[in-house]
PDB file as gemmi writes it, atoms N, CA and C in Angstrom:
CRYST1    1.000    1.000    1.000  90.00  90.00  90.00 P 1                      
ATOM      1  N   MET A   1       0.848  -1.177   0.000  1.00  0.00           N  
ATOM      2  CA  MET A   1       0.000   0.000   0.000  1.00  0.00           C  
ATOM      3  C   MET A   1       0.891   1.238   0.000  1.00  0.00           C  
ATOM      4  N   SER A   2       0.550   2.191  -0.823  1.00  0.00           N  
ATOM      5  CA  SER A   2       1.298   3.454  -0.859  1.00  0.00           C  
ATOM      6  C   SER A   2       0.725   4.416   0.183  1.00  0.00           C  
ATOM      7  N   TRP A   3       1.479   5.470   0.477  1.00  0.00           N  
ATOM      8  CA  TRP A   3       1.014   6.476   1.426  1.00  0.00           C  
ATOM      9  C   TRP A   3      -0.283   7.124   0.927  1.00  0.00           C  
ATOM     10  N   ASN A   4      -0.380   7.380  -0.374  1.00  0.00           N  
ATOM     11  CA  ASN A   4      -1.601   7.978  -0.930  1.00  0.00           C  
ATOM     12  C   ASN A   4      -2.799   7.051  -0.754  1.00  0.00           C  
ATOM     13  N   GLU A   5      -2.592   5.753  -0.880  1.00  0.00           N  
ATOM     14  CA  GLU A   5      -3.675   4.798  -0.646  1.00  0.00           C  
ATOM     15  C   GLU A   5      -4.068   4.783   0.828  1.00  0.00           C  
ATOM     16  N   PHE A   6      -3.064   4.912   1.706  1.00  0.00           N  
ATOM     17  CA  PHE A   6      -3.358   5.002   3.134  1.00  0.00           C  
ATOM     18  C   PHE A   6      -4.240   6.217   3.406  1.00  0.00           C  
ATOM     19  N   LEU A   7      -3.860   7.370   2.837  1.00  0.00           N  
ATOM     20  CA  LEU A   7      -4.626   8.599   3.040  1.00  0.00           C  
ATOM     21  C   LEU A   7      -6.048   8.483   2.499  1.00  0.00           C  
ATOM     22  N   ALA A   8      -6.205   7.813   1.383  1.00  0.00           N  
ATOM     23  CA  ALA A   8      -7.531   7.661   0.786  1.00  0.00           C  
ATOM     24  C   ALA A   8      -8.460   6.813   1.656  1.00  0.00           C  
ATOM     25  N   GLY A   9      -7.885   5.902   2.443  1.00  0.00           N  
ATOM     26  CA  GLY A   9      -8.705   4.998   3.229  1.00  0.00           C  
ATOM     27  C   GLY A   9      -8.782   5.300   4.711  1.00  0.00           C  
ATOM     28  N   HIS A  10      -8.044   6.320   5.172  1.00  0.00           N  
ATOM     29  CA  HIS A  10      -7.996   6.606   6.607  1.00  0.00           C  
ATOM     30  C   HIS A  10      -8.144   8.095   6.865  1.00  0.00           C  
ATOM     31  N   ARG A  11      -8.916   8.434   7.895  1.00  0.00           N  
ATOM     32  CA  ARG A  11      -9.160   9.824   8.271  1.00  0.00           C  
ATOM     33  C   ARG A  11      -8.953   9.990   9.772  1.00  0.00           C  
ATOM     34  N   VAL A  12      -8.697  11.218  10.189  1.00  0.00           N  
ATOM     35  CA  VAL A  12      -8.620  11.531  11.616  1.00  0.00           C  
ATOM     36  C   VAL A  12      -9.951  11.136  12.252  1.00  0.00           C  
ATOM     37  N   GLY A  13      -9.886  10.440  13.365  1.00  0.00           N  
ATOM     38  CA  GLY A  13     -11.075   9.973  14.053  1.00  0.00           C  
ATOM     39  C   GLY A  13     -11.426   8.526  13.769  1.00  0.00           C  
ATOM     40  N   ASP A  14     -10.872   7.955  12.701  1.00  0.00           N  
ATOM     41  CA  ASP A  14     -11.139   6.549  12.392  1.00  0.00           C  
ATOM     42  C   ASP A  14     -10.603   5.649  13.490  1.00  0.00           C  
ATOM     43  N   VAL A  15     -11.350   4.607  13.804  1.00  0.00           N  
ATOM     44  CA  VAL A  15     -10.895   3.562  14.717  1.00  0.00           C  
ATOM     45  C   VAL A  15     -10.460   2.383  13.862  1.00  0.00           C  
ATOM     46  N   VAL A  16      -9.209   1.944  14.072  1.00  0.00           N  
ATOM     47  CA  VAL A  16      -8.622   0.905  13.232  1.00  0.00           C  
ATOM     48  C   VAL A  16      -7.909  -0.125  14.113  1.00  0.00           C  
ATOM     49  N   ASP A  17      -7.699  -1.293  13.551  1.00  0.00           N  
ATOM     50  CA  ASP A  17      -6.933  -2.326  14.226  1.00  0.00           C  
ATOM     51  C   ASP A  17      -5.498  -2.273  13.731  1.00  0.00           C  
ATOM     52  N   GLY A  18      -4.566  -2.502  14.639  1.00  0.00           N  
ATOM     53  CA  GLY A  18      -3.155  -2.523  14.299  1.00  0.00           C  
ATOM     54  C   GLY A  18      -2.416  -3.489  15.191  1.00  0.00           C  
ATOM     55  N   THR A  19      -1.097  -3.558  14.989  1.00  0.00           N  
ATOM     56  CA  THR A  19      -0.230  -4.424  15.771  1.00  0.00           C  
ATOM     57  C   THR A  19       0.944  -3.618  16.277  1.00  0.00           C  
ATOM     58  N   VAL A  20       1.236  -3.731  17.558  1.00  0.00           N  
ATOM     59  CA  VAL A  20       2.374  -3.016  18.129  1.00  0.00           C  
ATOM     60  C   VAL A  20       3.653  -3.542  17.480  1.00  0.00           C  
ATOM     61  N   SER A  21       4.418  -2.639  16.866  1.00  0.00           N  
ATOM     62  CA  SER A  21       5.645  -3.047  16.195  1.00  0.00           C  
ATOM     63  C   SER A  21       6.882  -2.761  17.020  1.00  0.00           C  
ATOM     64  N   LYS A  22       6.802  -1.794  17.936  1.00  0.00           N  
ATOM     65  CA  LYS A  22       7.958  -1.485  18.771  1.00  0.00           C  
ATOM     66  C   LYS A  22       7.508  -0.671  19.976  1.00  0.00           C  
ATOM     67  N   VAL A  23       7.989  -1.059  21.163  1.00  0.00           N  
ATOM     68  CA  VAL A  23       7.707  -0.327  22.387  1.00  0.00           C  
ATOM     69  C   VAL A  23       8.968   0.425  22.790  1.00  0.00           C  
ATOM     70  N   LEU A  24       8.814   1.718  23.077  1.00  0.00           N  
ATOM     71  CA  LEU A  24       9.926   2.588  23.464  1.00  0.00           C  
ATOM     72  C   LEU A  24       9.557   3.312  24.757  1.00  0.00           C  
ATOM     73  N   PRO A  25      10.527   3.969  25.425  1.00  0.00           N  
ATOM     74  CA  PRO A  25      10.216   4.660  26.676  1.00  0.00           C  
ATOM     75  C   PRO A  25       9.128   5.729  26.554  1.00  0.00           C  
ATOM     76  N   PHE A  26       8.961   6.319  25.378  1.00  0.00           N  
ATOM     77  CA  PHE A  26       7.993   7.412  25.189  1.00  0.00           C  
ATOM     78  C   PHE A  26       6.678   6.951  24.587  1.00  0.00           C  
ATOM     79  N   GLY A  27       6.530   5.654  24.332  1.00  0.00           N  
ATOM     80  CA  GLY A  27       5.299   5.152  23.741  1.00  0.00           C  
ATOM     81  C   GLY A  27       5.556   3.924  22.899  1.00  0.00           C  
ATOM     82  N   ALA A  28       4.705   3.719  21.909  1.00  0.00           N  
ATOM     83  CA  ALA A  28       4.833   2.549  21.048  1.00  0.00           C  
ATOM     84  C   ALA A  28       4.497   2.935  19.612  1.00  0.00           C  
ATOM     85  N   PHE A  29       5.064   2.186  18.685  1.00  0.00           N  
ATOM     86  CA  PHE A  29       4.689   2.309  17.289  1.00  0.00           C  
ATOM     87  C   PHE A  29       3.738   1.173  16.959  1.00  0.00           C  
ATOM     88  N   VAL A  30       2.658   1.521  16.266  1.00  0.00           N  
ATOM     89  CA  VAL A  30       1.628   0.556  15.901  1.00  0.00           C  
ATOM     90  C   VAL A  30       1.530   0.526  14.381  1.00  0.00           C  
ATOM     91  N   ARG A  31       1.612  -0.670  13.815  1.00  0.00           N  
ATOM     92  CA  ARG A  31       1.518  -0.836  12.365  1.00  0.00           C  
ATOM     93  C   ARG A  31       0.049  -0.920  11.965  1.00  0.00           C  
ATOM     94  N   VAL A  32      -0.332   0.020  11.098  1.00  0.00           N  
ATOM     95  CA  VAL A  32      -1.694   0.084  10.559  1.00  0.00           C  
ATOM     96  C   VAL A  32      -1.574   0.156   9.043  1.00  0.00           C  
ATOM     97  N   ALA A  33      -2.110  -0.823   8.346  1.00  0.00           N  
ATOM     98  CA  ALA A  33      -2.117  -0.833   6.875  1.00  0.00           C  
ATOM     99  C   ALA A  33      -0.721  -0.614   6.290  1.00  0.00           C  
ATOM    100  N   GLY A  34       0.291  -1.207   6.918  1.00  0.00           N  
ATOM    101  CA  GLY A  34       1.643  -1.142   6.380  1.00  0.00           C  
ATOM    102  C   GLY A  34       2.467   0.046   6.828  1.00  0.00           C  
ATOM    103  N   PHE A  35       1.911   0.933   7.647  1.00  0.00           N  
ATOM    104  CA  PHE A  35       2.629   2.116   8.126  1.00  0.00           C  
ATOM    105  C   PHE A  35       2.593   2.150   9.647  1.00  0.00           C  
ATOM    106  N   ASP A  36       3.673   2.670  10.255  1.00  0.00           N  
ATOM    107  CA  ASP A  36       3.757   2.763  11.707  1.00  0.00           C  
ATOM    108  C   ASP A  36       3.321   4.133  12.189  1.00  0.00           C  
ATOM    109  N   GLY A  37       2.372   4.143  13.124  1.00  0.00           N  
ATOM    110  CA  GLY A  37       1.917   5.369  13.763  1.00  0.00           C  
ATOM    111  C   GLY A  37       2.348   5.375  15.217  1.00  0.00           C  
ATOM    112  N   LEU A  38       2.499   6.549  15.793  1.00  0.00           N  
ATOM    113  CA  LEU A  38       2.947   6.688  17.172  1.00  0.00           C  
ATOM    114  C   LEU A  38       1.765   6.688  18.133  1.00  0.00           C  
ATOM    115  N   LEU A  39       1.867   5.819  19.118  1.00  0.00           N  
ATOM    116  CA  LEU A  39       0.920   5.752  20.219  1.00  0.00           C  
ATOM    117  C   LEU A  39       1.686   6.215  21.459  1.00  0.00           C  
ATOM    118  N   PRO A  40       1.616   7.521  21.787  1.00  0.00           N  
ATOM    119  CA  PRO A  40       2.477   8.062  22.844  1.00  0.00           C  
ATOM    120  C   PRO A  40       2.017   7.697  24.247  1.00  0.00           C  
ATOM    121  N   GLN A  41       2.992   7.668  25.141  1.00  0.00           N  
ATOM    122  CA  GLN A  41       2.755   7.534  26.576  1.00  0.00           C  
ATOM    123  C   GLN A  41       1.859   6.356  26.928  1.00  0.00           C  
ATOM    124  N   VAL A  42       2.111   5.219  26.322  1.00  0.00           N  
ATOM    125  CA  VAL A  42       1.361   4.010  26.656  1.00  0.00           C  
ATOM    126  C   VAL A  42       2.352   2.997  27.233  1.00  0.00           C  
ATOM    127  N   LYS A  43       1.984   2.393  28.338  1.00  0.00           N  
ATOM    128  CA  LYS A  43       2.882   1.456  29.003  1.00  0.00           C  
ATOM    129  C   LYS A  43       2.269   0.065  29.126  1.00  0.00           C  
ATOM    130  N   THR A  44       1.086  -0.121  28.615  1.00  0.00           N  
ATOM    131  CA  THR A  44       0.370  -1.377  28.830  1.00  0.00           C  
ATOM    132  C   THR A  44       0.342  -2.267  27.598  1.00  0.00           C  
ATOM    133  N   VAL A  45       1.260  -2.061  26.650  1.00  0.00           N  
ATOM    134  CA  VAL A  45       1.290  -2.882  25.438  1.00  0.00           C  
ATOM    135  C   VAL A  45       2.652  -3.548  25.309  1.00  0.00           C  
ATOM    136  N   SER A  46       2.707  -4.586  24.475  1.00  0.00           N  
ATOM    137  CA  SER A  46       3.967  -5.269  24.218  1.00  0.00           C  
ATOM    138  C   SER A  46       4.108  -5.530  22.724  1.00  0.00           C  
ATOM    139  N   ASP A  47       5.342  -5.764  22.290  1.00  0.00           N  
ATOM    140  CA  ASP A  47       5.614  -6.026  20.878  1.00  0.00           C  
ATOM    141  C   ASP A  47       4.736  -7.166  20.367  1.00  0.00           C  
ATOM    142  N   GLY A  48       4.145  -6.966  19.181  1.00  0.00           N  
ATOM    143  CA  GLY A  48       3.322  -7.989  18.547  1.00  0.00           C  
ATOM    144  C   GLY A  48       1.881  -8.019  19.002  1.00  0.00           C  
ATOM    145  N   GLN A  49       1.530  -7.210  19.977  1.00  0.00           N  
ATOM    146  CA  GLN A  49       0.167  -7.212  20.511  1.00  0.00           C  
ATOM    147  C   GLN A  49      -0.800  -6.539  19.548  1.00  0.00           C  
ATOM    148  N   PRO A  50      -1.933  -7.167  19.251  1.00  0.00           N  
ATOM    149  CA  PRO A  50      -2.962  -6.489  18.456  1.00  0.00           C  
ATOM    150  C   PRO A  50      -3.659  -5.441  19.324  1.00  0.00           C  
ATOM    151  N   VAL A  51      -3.944  -4.284  18.739  1.00  0.00           N  
ATOM    152  CA  VAL A  51      -4.597  -3.194  19.465  1.00  0.00           C  
ATOM    153  C   VAL A  51      -5.623  -2.512  18.569  1.00  0.00           C  
ATOM    154  N   ARG A  52      -6.598  -1.908  19.191  1.00  0.00           N  
ATOM    155  CA  ARG A  52      -7.580  -1.075  18.482  1.00  0.00           C  
ATOM    156  C   ARG A  52      -7.265   0.364  18.863  1.00  0.00           C  
ATOM    157  N   VAL A  53      -7.035   1.202  17.849  1.00  0.00           N  
ATOM    158  CA  VAL A  53      -6.591   2.579  18.074  1.00  0.00           C  
ATOM    159  C   VAL A  53      -7.427   3.552  17.255  1.00  0.00           C  
ATOM    160  N   ARG A  54      -7.386   4.820  17.665  1.00  0.00           N  
ATOM    161  CA  ARG A  54      -8.065   5.905  16.951  1.00  0.00           C  
ATOM    162  C   ARG A  54      -6.991   6.813  16.375  1.00  0.00           C  
ATOM    163  N   ILE A  55      -7.154   7.225  15.127  1.00  0.00           N  
ATOM    164  CA  ILE A  55      -6.205   8.141  14.490  1.00  0.00           C  
ATOM    165  C   ILE A  55      -6.487   9.553  14.991  1.00  0.00           C  
ATOM    166  N   LEU A  56      -5.484  10.157  15.637  1.00  0.00           N  
ATOM    167  CA  LEU A  56      -5.628  11.509  16.191  1.00  0.00           C  
ATOM    168  C   LEU A  56      -5.203  12.585  15.207  1.00  0.00           C  
ATOM    169  N   ALA A  57      -4.146  12.326  14.466  1.00  0.00           N  
ATOM    170  CA  ALA A  57      -3.616  13.315  13.523  1.00  0.00           C  
ATOM    171  C   ALA A  57      -2.867  12.597  12.422  1.00  0.00           C  
ATOM    172  N   ILE A  58      -2.885  13.200  11.247  1.00  0.00           N  
ATOM    173  CA  ILE A  58      -2.130  12.678  10.106  1.00  0.00           C  
ATOM    174  C   ILE A  58      -1.284  13.810   9.558  1.00  0.00           C  
ATOM    175  N   ASP A  59       0.017  13.560   9.453  1.00  0.00           N  
ATOM    176  CA  ASP A  59       0.961  14.506   8.865  1.00  0.00           C  
ATOM    177  C   ASP A  59       1.275  14.013   7.459  1.00  0.00           C  
ATOM    178  N   ASP A  60       0.564  14.555   6.479  1.00  0.00           N  
ATOM    179  CA  ASP A  60       0.716  14.094   5.098  1.00  0.00           C  
ATOM    180  C   ASP A  60       2.134  14.286   4.589  1.00  0.00           C  
ATOM    181  N   ALA A  61       2.723  15.452   4.812  1.00  0.00           N  
ATOM    182  CA  ALA A  61       4.064  15.738   4.303  1.00  0.00           C  
ATOM    183  C   ALA A  61       5.113  14.823   4.935  1.00  0.00           C  
ATOM    184  N   GLY A  62       4.952  14.528   6.218  1.00  0.00           N  
ATOM    185  CA  GLY A  62       5.914  13.684   6.914  1.00  0.00           C  
ATOM    186  C   GLY A  62       5.602  12.207   6.831  1.00  0.00           C  
ATOM    187  N   GLU A  63       4.494  11.863   6.189  1.00  0.00           N  
ATOM    188  CA  GLU A  63       4.030  10.482   6.073  1.00  0.00           C  
ATOM    189  C   GLU A  63       4.032   9.791   7.433  1.00  0.00           C  
ATOM    190  N   ARG A  64       3.367  10.428   8.409  1.00  0.00           N  
ATOM    191  CA  ARG A  64       3.265   9.838   9.738  1.00  0.00           C  
ATOM    192  C   ARG A  64       1.917  10.201  10.348  1.00  0.00           C  
ATOM    193  N   PHE A  65       1.577   9.492  11.411  1.00  0.00           N  
ATOM    194  CA  PHE A  65       0.315   9.721  12.082  1.00  0.00           C  
ATOM    195  C   PHE A  65       0.421   9.374  13.550  1.00  0.00           C  
ATOM    196  N   SER A  66      -0.442   9.991  14.343  1.00  0.00           N  
ATOM    197  CA  SER A  66      -0.457   9.709  15.779  1.00  0.00           C  
ATOM    198  C   SER A  66      -1.769   9.054  16.156  1.00  0.00           C  
ATOM    199  N   LEU A  67      -1.714   8.304  17.257  1.00  0.00           N  
ATOM    200  CA  LEU A  67      -2.814   7.452  17.647  1.00  0.00           C  
ATOM    201  C   LEU A  67      -3.121   7.570  19.126  1.00  0.00           C  
ATOM    202  N   GLU A  68      -4.297   7.083  19.521  1.00  0.00           N  
ATOM    203  CA  GLU A  68      -4.641   6.880  20.923  1.00  0.00           C  
ATOM    204  C   GLU A  68      -5.386   5.560  21.000  1.00  0.00           C  
ATOM    205  N   MET A  69      -5.402   4.971  22.186  1.00  0.00           N  
ATOM    206  CA  MET A  69      -6.155   3.737  22.363  1.00  0.00           C  
ATOM    207  C   MET A  69      -7.639   4.036  22.177  1.00  0.00           C  
ATOM    208  N   ALA A  70      -8.335   3.139  21.500  1.00  0.00           N  
ATOM    209  CA  ALA A  70      -9.769   3.334  21.241  1.00  0.00           C  
ATOM    210  C   ALA A  70     -10.596   2.683  22.322  1.00  0.00           C  
TER     211      ALA A  70                                                      
END                                                                             
């Protein structure tokens, strides 16, 4: 999936399923449709865990997005 295809299918406020790809001290990265979004300040997830998240913001130019637990 390309970034443009991601944008066409996802909007701020959407609730989507993803998989935690990496946990760091400041949060976790969650893979959604082939792209990693930041889930900040979460301590209750582990690598490989499936999660349901809400898209909070999309940075089109930076090809990144932020998330919160849904």
